[in-house]
Amino acid sequence: MFLKKNFVVAISALLFFSVPHGLFSAAMNSRVRLVPKNIAERIFVTPEETLPELVAFLVSGSADVSSKTKVMHDWICDNIAYDTDVFTEEGAGSQDYETVLKKRRAVCVGYANLFAAMCYYAKIEQKIIPGWSKGAFYPGYLRDESDHAWNAVKMGNKWQLIDITWDAGYVEGRTFIKRYTTQWLSLSPAQFIYSHLPEESRWQLLGEKEIRTGEKFVEEPYLPGLFFEYGLKFGKEEPKYTNKIGGIFSFDLLNSKGGVMTMCKLRKKDGGIVDDSVWYENIGGGKRLFVDVPDGGEYRIALAARSDGKPMNPPYFSRAEFESGVLPAARALLSKKKITAAELEKFESSYVLVEDNGRYYYADDPLDTVRINAVTKILKALERNTSNYENVATLSVRADETYGGYGDAPRFPQMFRGYDRTSLFRVSPLAGKVKRGTRQSFSVESKSFTKIAFVLGGNDFVFFGKNPKTGAFTLDFDIPQDCPDNLEVYASKDGKQFEAIISYSVY
């Protein structure tokens, strides 16, 4: 009845259509913590005889398949951890649902098998889907054998694809970090295919013209559920998973939702940021991004997003930062009577040390509102940013055989926070470096400002003129020999208060 094959998750006549996006609530169903004691105590000891009782309790009162699916999905996310023994010589072992419940751990096929068993007792038609995925350990090509498994659930005459493994949390090093989401619960087939390729093409649930071959799947970018939750999409020219470039690489990132801010960084393979290697211009409905690489190495374009007014605590701190800075400062709040001992205890227990990379990760519990409030209160008191960005896409980029990269100089001007808050549309030149003793033509197109100027030191303003035809601010400027190392552009909305928006490096 259930698959026995051990898959290694890459951590996150039928009618083939999907249920509408957004059908499921993003909040965890509180019923998963209300399981009667006599069931809760036996489910991990005698699962075969207790699972029918558990399922009956969870789905009682649920009127439709979607609500039953959601509560079973949530119970698994809340009670089963990813089995990091898969990274050892012994491996994760058997993945039948009975073993999964006794161990309270699973790899992807174990999650899928458990959900399949729960669907059986809930009288819900489902299918376990083996295939390939673009998770944390995706090598950039398809392995000879499929490496992942997920589920499809029949809802009326439609099917919904679900990946409970990825919704339960993620792996850092050899440590599972519990983090509940519904990213992989309500994606459409057209969205799901950017991360999951089933062995049988019919389970893509796509029209004939949209079916992906293995080659096409490898070529396309990896887009997690958050990419679509934030209302993002690429322009006509979609970037690939791996992009070889012969100079500046550009693409459009569009957004259909209001109040969403996006950010792009170029990162080295070790995660370090390459400064001044990314530029963007505002376009209708989004941004046009420009990226370049300094040399022939492989780099990652990291795209992130956040919503205005949506507080989100930092997902992790470095060990040194947490132990030497955050934790002592939080304890000092207690001595100043700004927090209670109970709040401090909640805060301290909310972060888990991962020895492999020396970071403390936030341990998610979406139903513990007391802990969530305590952590948020303390981080705000410590003036730690609670409006963090979430990763929504990662692209690989490197120079092609004809291009060696832009070198050591900054590729683009430095952007300040003021630039991000404006409706700047075009800046020239885009070079990050300008030379003393030369004449340069500068141009800034914006609808946000009334005045733009260079500030050479103190109150020495050199103002741009405004072109009456185009509306662009322009200046032909002789860069003096005694120009500071940074030539900063300031802008004003009211003609009185000025704010730095960009800076050129001067040599």
PDB file of C-alpha atoms in Angstrom, residues 370-486:
ATOM      1  CA  VAL A 370       3.664  33.480  24.470  1.00  0.00           C
ATOM      2  CA  ARG A 371       7.106  32.558  23.146  1.00  0.00           C
ATOM      3  CA  ILE A 372       6.606  34.450  19.882  1.00  0.00           C
ATOM      4  CA  ASN A 373       5.598  37.585  21.797  1.00  0.00           C
ATOM      5  CA  ALA A 374       8.531  37.243  24.212  1.00  0.00           C
ATOM      6  CA  VAL A 375      11.082  36.869  21.412  1.00  0.00           C
ATOM      7  CA  THR A 376       9.621  39.779  19.436  1.00  0.00           C
ATOM      8  CA  LYS A 377       9.494  42.005  22.535  1.00  0.00           C
ATOM      9  CA  ILE A 378      13.120  41.324  23.465  1.00  0.00           C
ATOM     10  CA  LEU A 379      14.464  41.759  19.923  1.00  0.00           C
ATOM     11  CA  LYS A 380      12.642  45.092  19.616  1.00  0.00           C
ATOM     12  CA  ALA A 381      14.023  46.217  22.968  1.00  0.00           C
ATOM     13  CA  LEU A 382      17.516  45.304  21.738  1.00  0.00           C
ATOM     14  CA  GLU A 383      16.789  47.216  18.509  1.00  0.00           C
ATOM     15  CA  ARG A 384      17.355  44.097  16.449  1.00  0.00           C
ATOM     16  CA  ASN A 385      15.723  44.152  13.035  1.00  0.00           C
ATOM     17  CA  THR A 386      12.400  42.326  13.047  1.00  0.00           C
ATOM     18  CA  SER A 387      11.616  43.152   9.407  1.00  0.00           C
ATOM     19  CA  ASN A 388      13.910  40.631   7.813  1.00  0.00           C
ATOM     20  CA  TYR A 389      13.934  39.540   4.206  1.00  0.00           C
ATOM     21  CA  GLU A 390      13.132  35.964   3.161  1.00  0.00           C
ATOM     22  CA  ASN A 391      14.960  34.195   0.373  1.00  0.00           C
ATOM     23  CA  VAL A 392      12.679  33.820  -2.649  1.00  0.00           C
ATOM     24  CA  ALA A 393      15.078  32.632  -5.360  1.00  0.00           C
ATOM     25  CA  THR A 394      18.719  31.773  -5.953  1.00  0.00           C
ATOM     26  CA  LEU A 395      20.379  31.785  -9.379  1.00  0.00           C
ATOM     27  CA  SER A 396      23.844  30.636 -10.351  1.00  0.00           C
ATOM     28  CA  VAL A 397      25.951  33.012 -12.456  1.00  0.00           C
ATOM     29  CA  ARG A 398      29.499  32.957 -13.818  1.00  0.00           C
ATOM     30  CA  ALA A 399      31.543  34.570 -16.573  1.00  0.00           C
ATOM     31  CA  ASP A 400      31.604  32.722 -19.885  1.00  0.00           C
ATOM     32  CA  GLU A 401      34.752  31.657 -21.738  1.00  0.00           C
ATOM     33  CA  THR A 402      35.096  35.058 -23.467  1.00  0.00           C
ATOM     34  CA  TYR A 403      34.788  37.168 -20.301  1.00  0.00           C
ATOM     35  CA  GLY A 404      37.017  37.334 -17.269  1.00  0.00           C
ATOM     36  CA  GLY A 405      34.814  39.525 -15.073  1.00  0.00           C
ATOM     37  CA  TYR A 406      34.996  43.232 -14.262  1.00  0.00           C
ATOM     38  CA  GLY A 407      38.015  43.012 -11.948  1.00  0.00           C
ATOM     39  CA  ASP A 408      38.704  44.625  -8.573  1.00  0.00           C
ATOM     40  CA  ALA A 409      36.974  47.995  -9.025  1.00  0.00           C
ATOM     41  CA  PRO A 410      33.359  48.472  -7.898  1.00  0.00           C
ATOM     42  CA  ARG A 411      31.152  47.497 -10.841  1.00  0.00           C
ATOM     43  CA  PHE A 412      28.233  49.797 -10.023  1.00  0.00           C
ATOM     44  CA  PRO A 413      27.758  52.902  -7.867  1.00  0.00           C
ATOM     45  CA  GLN A 414      27.071  52.229  -4.209  1.00  0.00           C
ATOM     46  CA  MET A 415      23.363  52.466  -3.319  1.00  0.00           C
ATOM     47  CA  PHE A 416      22.249  54.015  -0.039  1.00  0.00           C
ATOM     48  CA  ARG A 417      18.968  53.446   1.731  1.00  0.00           C
ATOM     49  CA  GLY A 418      17.612  56.660   0.250  1.00  0.00           C
ATOM     50  CA  TYR A 419      17.910  55.165  -3.219  1.00  0.00           C
ATOM     51  CA  ASP A 420      15.763  52.186  -2.280  1.00  0.00           C
ATOM     52  CA  ARG A 421      12.970  54.450  -1.047  1.00  0.00           C
ATOM     53  CA  THR A 422      12.668  56.400  -4.305  1.00  0.00           C
ATOM     54  CA  SER A 423      11.218  55.989  -7.766  1.00  0.00           C
ATOM     55  CA  LEU A 424      14.552  56.343  -9.534  1.00  0.00           C
ATOM     56  CA  PHE A 425      14.283  54.994 -13.039  1.00  0.00           C
ATOM     57  CA  ARG A 426      17.681  55.510 -14.649  1.00  0.00           C
ATOM     58  CA  VAL A 427      21.188  56.603 -13.588  1.00  0.00           C
ATOM     59  CA  SER A 428      24.233  57.290 -15.754  1.00  0.00           C
ATOM     60  CA  PRO A 429      27.066  56.412 -15.749  1.00  0.00           C
ATOM     61  CA  LEU A 430      26.617  52.948 -14.240  1.00  0.00           C
ATOM     62  CA  ALA A 431      30.333  52.510 -13.663  1.00  0.00           C
ATOM     63  CA  GLY A 432      31.176  52.273  -9.996  1.00  0.00           C
ATOM     64  CA  LYS A 433      34.435  54.164 -10.446  1.00  0.00           C
ATOM     65  CA  VAL A 434      35.219  57.589 -11.972  1.00  0.00           C
ATOM     66  CA  LYS A 435      38.593  59.296 -12.546  1.00  0.00           C
ATOM     67  CA  ARG A 436      39.889  62.557 -11.130  1.00  0.00           C
ATOM     68  CA  GLY A 437      40.764  65.211 -13.675  1.00  0.00           C
ATOM     69  CA  THR A 438      38.225  63.942 -16.235  1.00  0.00           C
ATOM     70  CA  ARG A 439      34.938  65.358 -17.458  1.00  0.00           C
ATOM     71  CA  GLN A 440      31.930  63.092 -16.935  1.00  0.00           C
ATOM     72  CA  SER A 441      28.302  63.408 -17.959  1.00  0.00           C
ATOM     73  CA  PHE A 442      25.975  62.424 -15.108  1.00  0.00           C
ATOM     74  CA  SER A 443      22.228  61.864 -15.355  1.00  0.00           C
ATOM     75  CA  VAL A 444      19.526  60.863 -12.885  1.00  0.00           C
ATOM     76  CA  GLU A 445      15.896  60.301 -13.858  1.00  0.00           C
ATOM     77  CA  SER A 446      13.471  60.499 -10.937  1.00  0.00           C
ATOM     78  CA  LYS A 447       9.951  61.552 -10.059  1.00  0.00           C
ATOM     79  CA  SER A 448      10.721  61.628  -6.350  1.00  0.00           C
ATOM     80  CA  PHE A 449      13.004  64.673  -6.093  1.00  0.00           C
ATOM     81  CA  THR A 450      13.026  68.366  -6.825  1.00  0.00           C
ATOM     82  CA  LYS A 451      16.799  68.858  -6.481  1.00  0.00           C
ATOM     83  CA  ILE A 452      19.867  66.645  -6.968  1.00  0.00           C
ATOM     84  CA  ALA A 453      23.490  67.590  -6.259  1.00  0.00           C
ATOM     85  CA  PHE A 454      27.001  66.366  -5.584  1.00  0.00           C
ATOM     86  CA  VAL A 455      28.249  67.252  -2.101  1.00  0.00           C
ATOM     87  CA  LEU A 456      32.011  67.620  -2.188  1.00  0.00           C
ATOM     88  CA  GLY A 457      32.456  68.357   1.488  1.00  0.00           C
ATOM     89  CA  GLY A 458      30.646  70.417   4.067  1.00  0.00           C
ATOM     90  CA  ASN A 459      28.114  72.605   2.265  1.00  0.00           C
ATOM     91  CA  ASP A 460      29.831  72.573  -1.125  1.00  0.00           C
ATOM     92  CA  PHE A 461      26.861  71.608  -3.330  1.00  0.00           C
ATOM     93  CA  VAL A 462      27.161  71.168  -7.091  1.00  0.00           C
ATOM     94  CA  PHE A 463      23.604  71.040  -8.410  1.00  0.00           C
ATOM     95  CA  PHE A 464      22.343  69.115 -11.408  1.00  0.00           C
ATOM     96  CA  GLY A 465      20.193  70.941 -13.932  1.00  0.00           C
ATOM     97  CA  LYS A 466      16.770  69.622 -14.907  1.00  0.00           C
ATOM     98  CA  ASN A 467      16.058  68.913 -18.567  1.00  0.00           C
ATOM     99  CA  PRO A 468      12.640  70.481 -19.306  1.00  0.00           C
ATOM    100  CA  LYS A 469      11.913  67.946 -22.069  1.00  0.00           C
ATOM    101  CA  THR A 470      12.884  64.670 -20.422  1.00  0.00           C
ATOM    102  CA  GLY A 471      12.638  65.652 -16.759  1.00  0.00           C
ATOM    103  CA  ALA A 472      16.067  64.119 -16.116  1.00  0.00           C
ATOM    104  CA  PHE A 473      18.581  65.785 -13.814  1.00  0.00           C
ATOM    105  CA  THR A 474      21.882  66.178 -15.722  1.00  0.00           C
ATOM    106  CA  LEU A 475      25.354  67.549 -15.068  1.00  0.00           C
ATOM    107  CA  ASP A 476      28.572  67.701 -17.120  1.00  0.00           C
ATOM    108  CA  PHE A 477      31.104  67.712 -14.331  1.00  0.00           C
ATOM    109  CA  ASP A 478      34.881  68.181 -14.236  1.00  0.00           C
ATOM    110  CA  ILE A 479      35.994  65.915 -11.424  1.00  0.00           C
ATOM    111  CA  PRO A 480      38.613  67.891  -9.479  1.00  0.00           C
ATOM    112  CA  GLN A 481      42.016  66.480  -8.594  1.00  0.00           C
ATOM    113  CA  ASP A 482      41.270  67.026  -4.919  1.00  0.00           C
ATOM    114  CA  CYS A 483      37.896  65.268  -5.111  1.00  0.00           C
ATOM    115  CA  PRO A 484      37.181  63.017  -2.100  1.00  0.00           C
ATOM    116  CA  ASP A 485      37.532  59.261  -2.593  1.00  0.00           C
ATOM    117  CA  ASN A 486      33.751  58.995  -2.685  1.00  0.00           C
TER     118      ASN A 486
END
